[in-house]
Structure formats: C-alpha cells, structure tokens
mmCIF file of C-alpha atoms in Angstrom:
data_model
loop_
_atom_site.group_PDB
_atom_site.id
_atom_site.type_symbol
_atom_site.label_atom_id
_atom_site.label_comp_id
_atom_site.label_asym_id
_atom_site.label_seq_id
_atom_site.Cartn_x
_atom_site.Cartn_y
_atom_site.Cartn_z
ATOM 1 C CA MET J 884 123.697 30.934 144.936
ATOM 2 C CA ASN J 885 125.472 30.618 141.592
ATOM 3 C CA VAL J 886 128.731 32.491 141.376
ATOM 4 C CA ALA J 887 130.413 32.639 137.996
ATOM 5 C CA VAL J 888 134.061 31.743 138.152
ATOM 6 C CA SER J 889 136.216 33.905 135.907
ATOM 7 C CA THR J 890 138.893 32.263 133.830
ATOM 8 C CA GLU J 891 140.464 35.655 133.161
ATOM 9 C CA THR J 892 143.718 36.541 134.827
ATOM 10 C CA LEU J 893 143.863 39.636 136.996
ATOM 11 C CA GLU J 894 145.748 41.424 134.205
ATOM 12 C CA GLN J 895 143.029 40.504 131.663
ATOM 13 C CA ARG J 896 140.270 41.692 133.994
ATOM 14 C CA ILE J 897 142.031 45.013 134.586
ATOM 15 C CA SER J 898 142.618 45.422 130.853
ATOM 16 C CA ARG J 899 138.924 44.766 130.145
ATOM 17 C CA LEU J 900 137.848 47.293 132.806
ATOM 18 C CA GLU J 901 140.273 49.892 131.429
ATOM 19 C CA ALA J 902 138.840 49.364 127.939
ATOM 20 C CA ILE J 903 135.288 49.791 129.248
ATOM 21 C CA GLU J 904 136.246 53.032 131.003
ATOM 22 C CA ALA J 905 137.987 54.329 127.866
ATOM 23 C CA ILE J 906 134.847 53.623 125.815
ATOM 24 C CA LYS J 907 132.659 55.385 128.381
ATOM 25 C CA ALA J 908 134.983 58.401 128.228
ATOM 26 C CA LEU J 909 134.758 58.353 124.411
ATOM 27 C CA LYS J 910 130.958 58.419 124.483
ATOM 28 C CA TYR J 911 130.912 61.177 127.094
ATOM 29 C CA ARG J 912 133.333 63.248 124.967
ATOM 30 C CA TYR J 913 131.022 62.688 121.977
ATOM 31 C CA TRP J 914 127.979 63.994 123.884
ATOM 32 C CA ARG J 915 129.997 66.913 125.278
ATOM 33 C CA ALA J 916 131.014 67.786 121.713
ATOM 34 C CA CYS J 917 127.351 67.609 120.642
ATOM 35 C CA ASP J 918 126.251 70.035 123.351
ATOM 36 C CA GLY J 919 129.343 72.229 123.063
ATOM 37 C CA LYS J 920 128.966 72.917 119.337
ATOM 38 C CA ASP J 921 132.311 71.217 118.663
ATOM 39 C CA PRO J 922 132.190 69.690 115.160
ATOM 40 C CA ASP J 923 135.828 68.565 115.264
ATOM 41 C CA GLY J 924 135.338 66.765 118.588
ATOM 42 C CA PHE J 925 132.105 65.269 117.254
ATOM 43 C CA ARG J 926 133.810 63.889 114.141
ATOM 44 C CA ALA J 927 136.898 62.710 116.063
ATOM 45 C CA SER J 928 134.713 60.313 118.061
ATOM 46 C CA PHE J 929 134.209 58.124 114.984
ATOM 47 C CA VAL J 930 136.526 55.952 112.899
ATOM 48 C CA ALA J 931 138.402 57.836 110.176
ATOM 49 C CA ILE J 932 136.839 55.951 107.251
ATOM 50 C CA GLY J 933 133.565 54.059 107.120
ATOM 51 C CA ALA J 934 131.087 53.742 109.929
ATOM 52 C CA SER J 935 127.540 52.489 110.222
ATOM 53 C CA ILE J 936 125.465 55.457 111.371
ATOM 54 C CA ASP J 937 121.674 55.369 111.672
ATOM 55 C CA PHE J 938 119.923 58.233 113.439
ATOM 56 C CA GLY J 939 116.425 57.466 112.138
ATOM 57 C CA GLU J 940 114.751 60.565 110.680
ATOM 58 C CA VAL J 941 118.077 62.469 110.847
ATOM 59 C CA GLY J 942 119.571 59.999 108.375
ATOM 60 C CA ALA J 943 121.620 56.849 107.826
ATOM 61 C CA PHE J 944 125.217 56.993 106.627
ATOM 62 C CA ASP J 945 127.990 54.555 105.717
ATOM 63 C CA ASP J 946 130.662 57.004 106.862
ATOM 64 C CA ALA J 947 130.820 59.437 109.783
ATOM 65 C CA ASP J 948 131.473 62.380 107.452
ATOM 66 C CA GLY J 949 127.778 62.343 106.490
ATOM 67 C CA ILE J 950 126.474 62.725 110.031
ATOM 68 C CA ALA J 951 129.243 65.227 110.817
ATOM 69 C CA ASN J 952 128.024 67.403 107.928
ATOM 70 C CA VAL J 953 124.442 67.200 109.226
ATOM 71 C CA TYR J 954 125.706 68.091 112.709
ATOM 72 C CA ARG J 955 127.556 71.162 111.384
ATOM 73 C CA ALA J 956 124.510 72.323 109.410
ATOM 74 C CA VAL J 957 122.112 71.952 112.344
ATOM 75 C CA ALA J 958 124.168 72.655 115.449
ATOM 76 C CA LEU J 959 126.095 75.648 114.150
ATOM 77 C CA GLN J 960 123.106 77.582 112.720
ATOM 78 C CA LYS J 961 122.879 81.093 114.090
ATOM 79 C CA ASP J 962 120.256 83.795 113.976
ATOM 80 C CA GLY J 963 121.114 87.234 115.310
ATOM 81 C CA GLY J 964 124.410 85.896 116.670
ATOM 82 C CA GLN J 965 122.695 83.221 118.761
ATOM 83 C CA HIS J 966 122.507 79.492 118.052
ATOM 84 C CA VAL J 967 119.163 78.359 116.673
ATOM 85 C CA ILE J 968 119.443 74.851 118.186
ATOM 86 C CA LEU J 969 120.478 74.213 121.805
ATOM 87 C CA ASP J 970 120.949 70.568 122.807
ATOM 88 C CA MET J 971 121.400 68.694 126.052
ATOM 89 C CA HIS J 972 122.520 65.036 125.958
ATOM 90 C CA HIS J 973 122.436 63.024 129.196
ATOM 91 C CA GLY J 974 123.759 59.529 128.537
ATOM 92 C CA LEU J 975 123.374 56.783 131.089
ATOM 93 C CA HIS J 976 123.071 53.037 131.683
ATOM 94 C CA PRO J 977 126.152 51.990 129.677
ATOM 95 C CA ASP J 978 126.349 48.280 128.910
ATOM 96 C CA ILE J 979 129.751 47.726 127.307
ATOM 97 C CA ARG J 980 130.918 44.297 126.137
ATOM 98 C CA ILE J 981 134.526 43.832 125.101
ATOM 99 C CA THR J 982 134.453 41.340 122.219
ATOM 100 C CA SER J 983 138.212 41.204 121.492
ATOM 101 C CA ASP J 984 141.368 43.169 122.235
ATOM 102 C CA THR J 985 140.361 45.692 119.566
ATOM 103 C CA THR J 986 136.541 45.538 119.357
ATOM 104 C CA ALA J 987 133.584 46.154 121.635
ATOM 105 C CA GLU J 988 129.826 46.639 121.583
ATOM 106 C CA GLY J 989 127.725 48.915 123.701
ATOM 107 C CA ALA J 990 124.206 49.954 124.540
ATOM 108 C CA TRP J 991 123.325 53.304 126.081
ATOM 109 C CA THR J 992 120.239 55.227 127.124
ATOM 110 C CA LEU J 993 120.026 58.906 126.250
ATOM 111 C CA ARG J 994 117.796 61.545 127.764
ATOM 112 C CA PHE J 995 117.720 64.290 125.135
ATOM 113 C CA ARG J 996 116.446 67.830 125.291
ATOM 114 C CA GLN J 997 116.527 70.349 122.450
ATOM 115 C CA LEU J 998 115.437 73.960 122.187
ATOM 116 C CA ASN J 999 114.673 75.267 118.702
ATOM 117 C CA MET J 1000 114.813 79.029 118.971
ATOM 118 C CA ARG J 1001 113.549 79.563 115.415
ATOM 119 C CA ASP J 1002 110.418 77.419 115.871
ATOM 120 C CA LEU J 1003 110.204 78.302 119.584
ATOM 121 C CA THR J 1004 109.800 74.651 120.570
ATOM 122 C CA GLU J 1005 111.265 72.285 123.115
ATOM 123 C CA LYS J 1006 111.776 68.612 122.320
ATOM 124 C CA VAL J 1007 112.334 65.989 125.001
ATOM 125 C CA SER J 1008 112.992 62.381 124.054
ATOM 126 C CA ALA J 1009 114.227 59.011 125.254
ATOM 127 C CA VAL J 1010 116.726 57.346 122.929
ATOM 128 C CA GLU J 1011 118.533 53.996 122.918
ATOM 129 C CA TYR J 1012 121.938 53.616 121.294
ATOM 130 C CA ASP J 1013 123.365 50.418 119.788
ATOM 131 C CA ASP J 1014 127.081 51.040 119.240
ATOM 132 C CA ALA J 1015 130.229 49.236 118.157
ATOM 133 C CA TYR J 1016 133.782 50.360 118.853
ATOM 134 C CA VAL J 1017 137.220 49.572 117.453
ATOM 135 C CA ILE J 1018 140.766 50.521 118.306
ATOM 136 C CA GLU J 1019 142.112 52.913 115.676
ATOM 137 C CA ASP J 1020 145.561 54.468 116.040
ATOM 138 C CA GLY J 1021 145.686 53.256 119.633
ATOM 139 C CA GLN J 1022 142.364 54.866 120.637
ATOM 140 C CA TRP J 1023 138.812 53.566 120.924
ATOM 141 C CA LYS J 1024 136.548 55.007 118.205
ATOM 142 C CA VAL J 1025 132.878 54.548 117.323
ATOM 143 C CA SER J 1026 132.462 52.300 114.260
ATOM 144 C CA LYS J 1027 128.677 51.854 114.549
ATOM 145 C CA CYS J 1028 126.139 54.183 116.091
ATOM 146 C CA HIS J 1029 122.451 53.360 115.704
ATOM 147 C CA ALA J 1030 119.986 55.466 117.665
ATOM 148 C CA THR J 1031 116.346 54.520 118.197
ATOM 149 C CA VAL J 1032 113.914 57.089 119.589
ATOM 150 C CA LEU J 1033 111.617 55.396 122.097
ATOM 151 C CA TRP J 1034 109.380 58.419 122.518
ATOM 152 C CA ALA J 1035 109.439 62.172 122.077
ATOM 153 C CA VAL J 1036 107.339 65.160 122.975
ATOM 154 C CA VAL J 1037 107.559 68.515 121.225
ATOM 155 C CA ARG J 1038 105.894 71.480 122.845
ATOM 156 C CA PRO J 1039 105.923 75.243 122.353
ATOM 157 C CA LEU J 1040 108.251 77.288 124.515
ATOM 158 C CA ASP J 1041 106.438 79.458 127.009
ATOM 159 C CA PRO J 1042 106.303 82.997 125.542
ATOM 160 C CA GLU J 1043 107.568 84.289 128.910
ATOM 161 C CA ALA J 1044 110.592 81.958 128.910
ATOM 162 C CA THR J 1045 114.051 83.493 128.821
ATOM 163 C CA VAL J 1046 116.848 81.374 127.384
ATOM 164 C CA VAL J 1047 120.422 82.378 128.161
ATOM 165 C CA GLU J 1048 123.078 80.772 125.980
ATOM 166 C CA ASN J 1049 126.632 80.226 127.261
ATOM 167 C CA PHE J 1050 126.919 81.875 130.654
ATOM 168 C CA SER J 1051 130.695 82.176 130.238
ATOM 169 C CA ARG J 1052 130.208 84.951 127.672
ATOM 170 C CA GLN J 1053 128.220 88.130 127.958
ATOM 171 C CA VAL J 1054 125.260 87.496 125.683
ATOM 172 C CA LYS J 1055 121.821 88.971 125.387
ATOM 173 C CA PRO J 1056 119.215 86.630 126.877
ATOM 174 C CA LEU J 1057 116.732 85.321 124.324
ATOM 175 C CA ASN J 1058 113.152 86.045 125.309
ATOM 176 C CA SER J 1059 110.765 84.039 123.168
ATOM 177 C CA ALA J 1060 108.140 86.821 123.308
ATOM 178 C CA GLU J 1061 110.670 89.193 121.651
ATOM 179 C CA LEU J 1062 111.310 86.670 118.885
ATOM 180 C CA LEU J 1063 107.590 86.531 118.070
ATOM 181 C CA SER J 1064 107.369 90.299 117.496
#
C-alpha cells in the first residue's frame, strides 16, 4: 500500500482545506443566485474586471459583465407577472486544486433543469464546469468559468402540469393548459 507523505505543515494543510471550502461556498452562492433570480449575487461571484467565460451556445465573454447581462435578460423575463424561465442548478463532485496562496482550479458536475413557461418546455442536462479562482479583495472569485454540456433533453411540459413559482409569496399557479388558450 502506497501512502503519500505530505510535506505540508499542519497549518498549510488547514489553510488549503479552508480555501477549498471557501471556493465551494462561492460556487454554491453562484448557483443559488442563478436559481434565486439574483443578478447582483450572480455578478459578485466573478472577478471585478476580466474573466474567461464560455457557456457554449449561451456565449463566450472576456469579462463577467457580458454573461451577467445575458443572465439579467433571460432570468428576469416576466410574462403576466410570472418569470418565463425557472432554473434549478444542482452542483456536485467538486474537485478543487489550490495552485498557490491566491489561485485555484476546479472542476464541477452540474445537473441542470429549466422550465420555459413561454415555450412550455422542460430542459434537463448534464454539464461539466472547468473553473479558475483568484483572491480578489480578500475573497475567492471566479476568474474562469467554462461550461460544457454533456447531454440535454428538451421535452414539452405536460398540458396538465401546474407550476407554482415561489411558495413564499401568494402567486397564481401557472397551468400550462391555460397558457395554451
């Protein structure tokens, strides 16, 4: 049995683990902002200036402002007071590598689900992220975010389906059969 012997001190190992946990928390906040329709939280996940963003058919950008503008345009659309797009991001399998005191790389798997209430479709996909992170103003931020869709299925919503948005507010349930009439 081969056991790797660490040359890191206990303090270095703890520091590395704390950095990994901070990066995980950053990514989880990013996905929460995506699902929660929070454009400021979404944008705050990235470095202030310059970033390598590639979301395939959604677009590639050399600064996070570009993807933040796309996010605002898509995620905040409303029709009849209800959001047109409802997303669910479930990120898992983080593989974070600390490359220096101020840089890191990471790979993630995303299980993504999206309801499009205008087109009355549901999209389910598997996505892999290739990220890089830097310390900016004392906080970890995303400096590179490349997403690759492994597969996706788009199917019509069942006409009998009822979609209720944001249970914390009193809202009228969306029945897809009503939207067709």
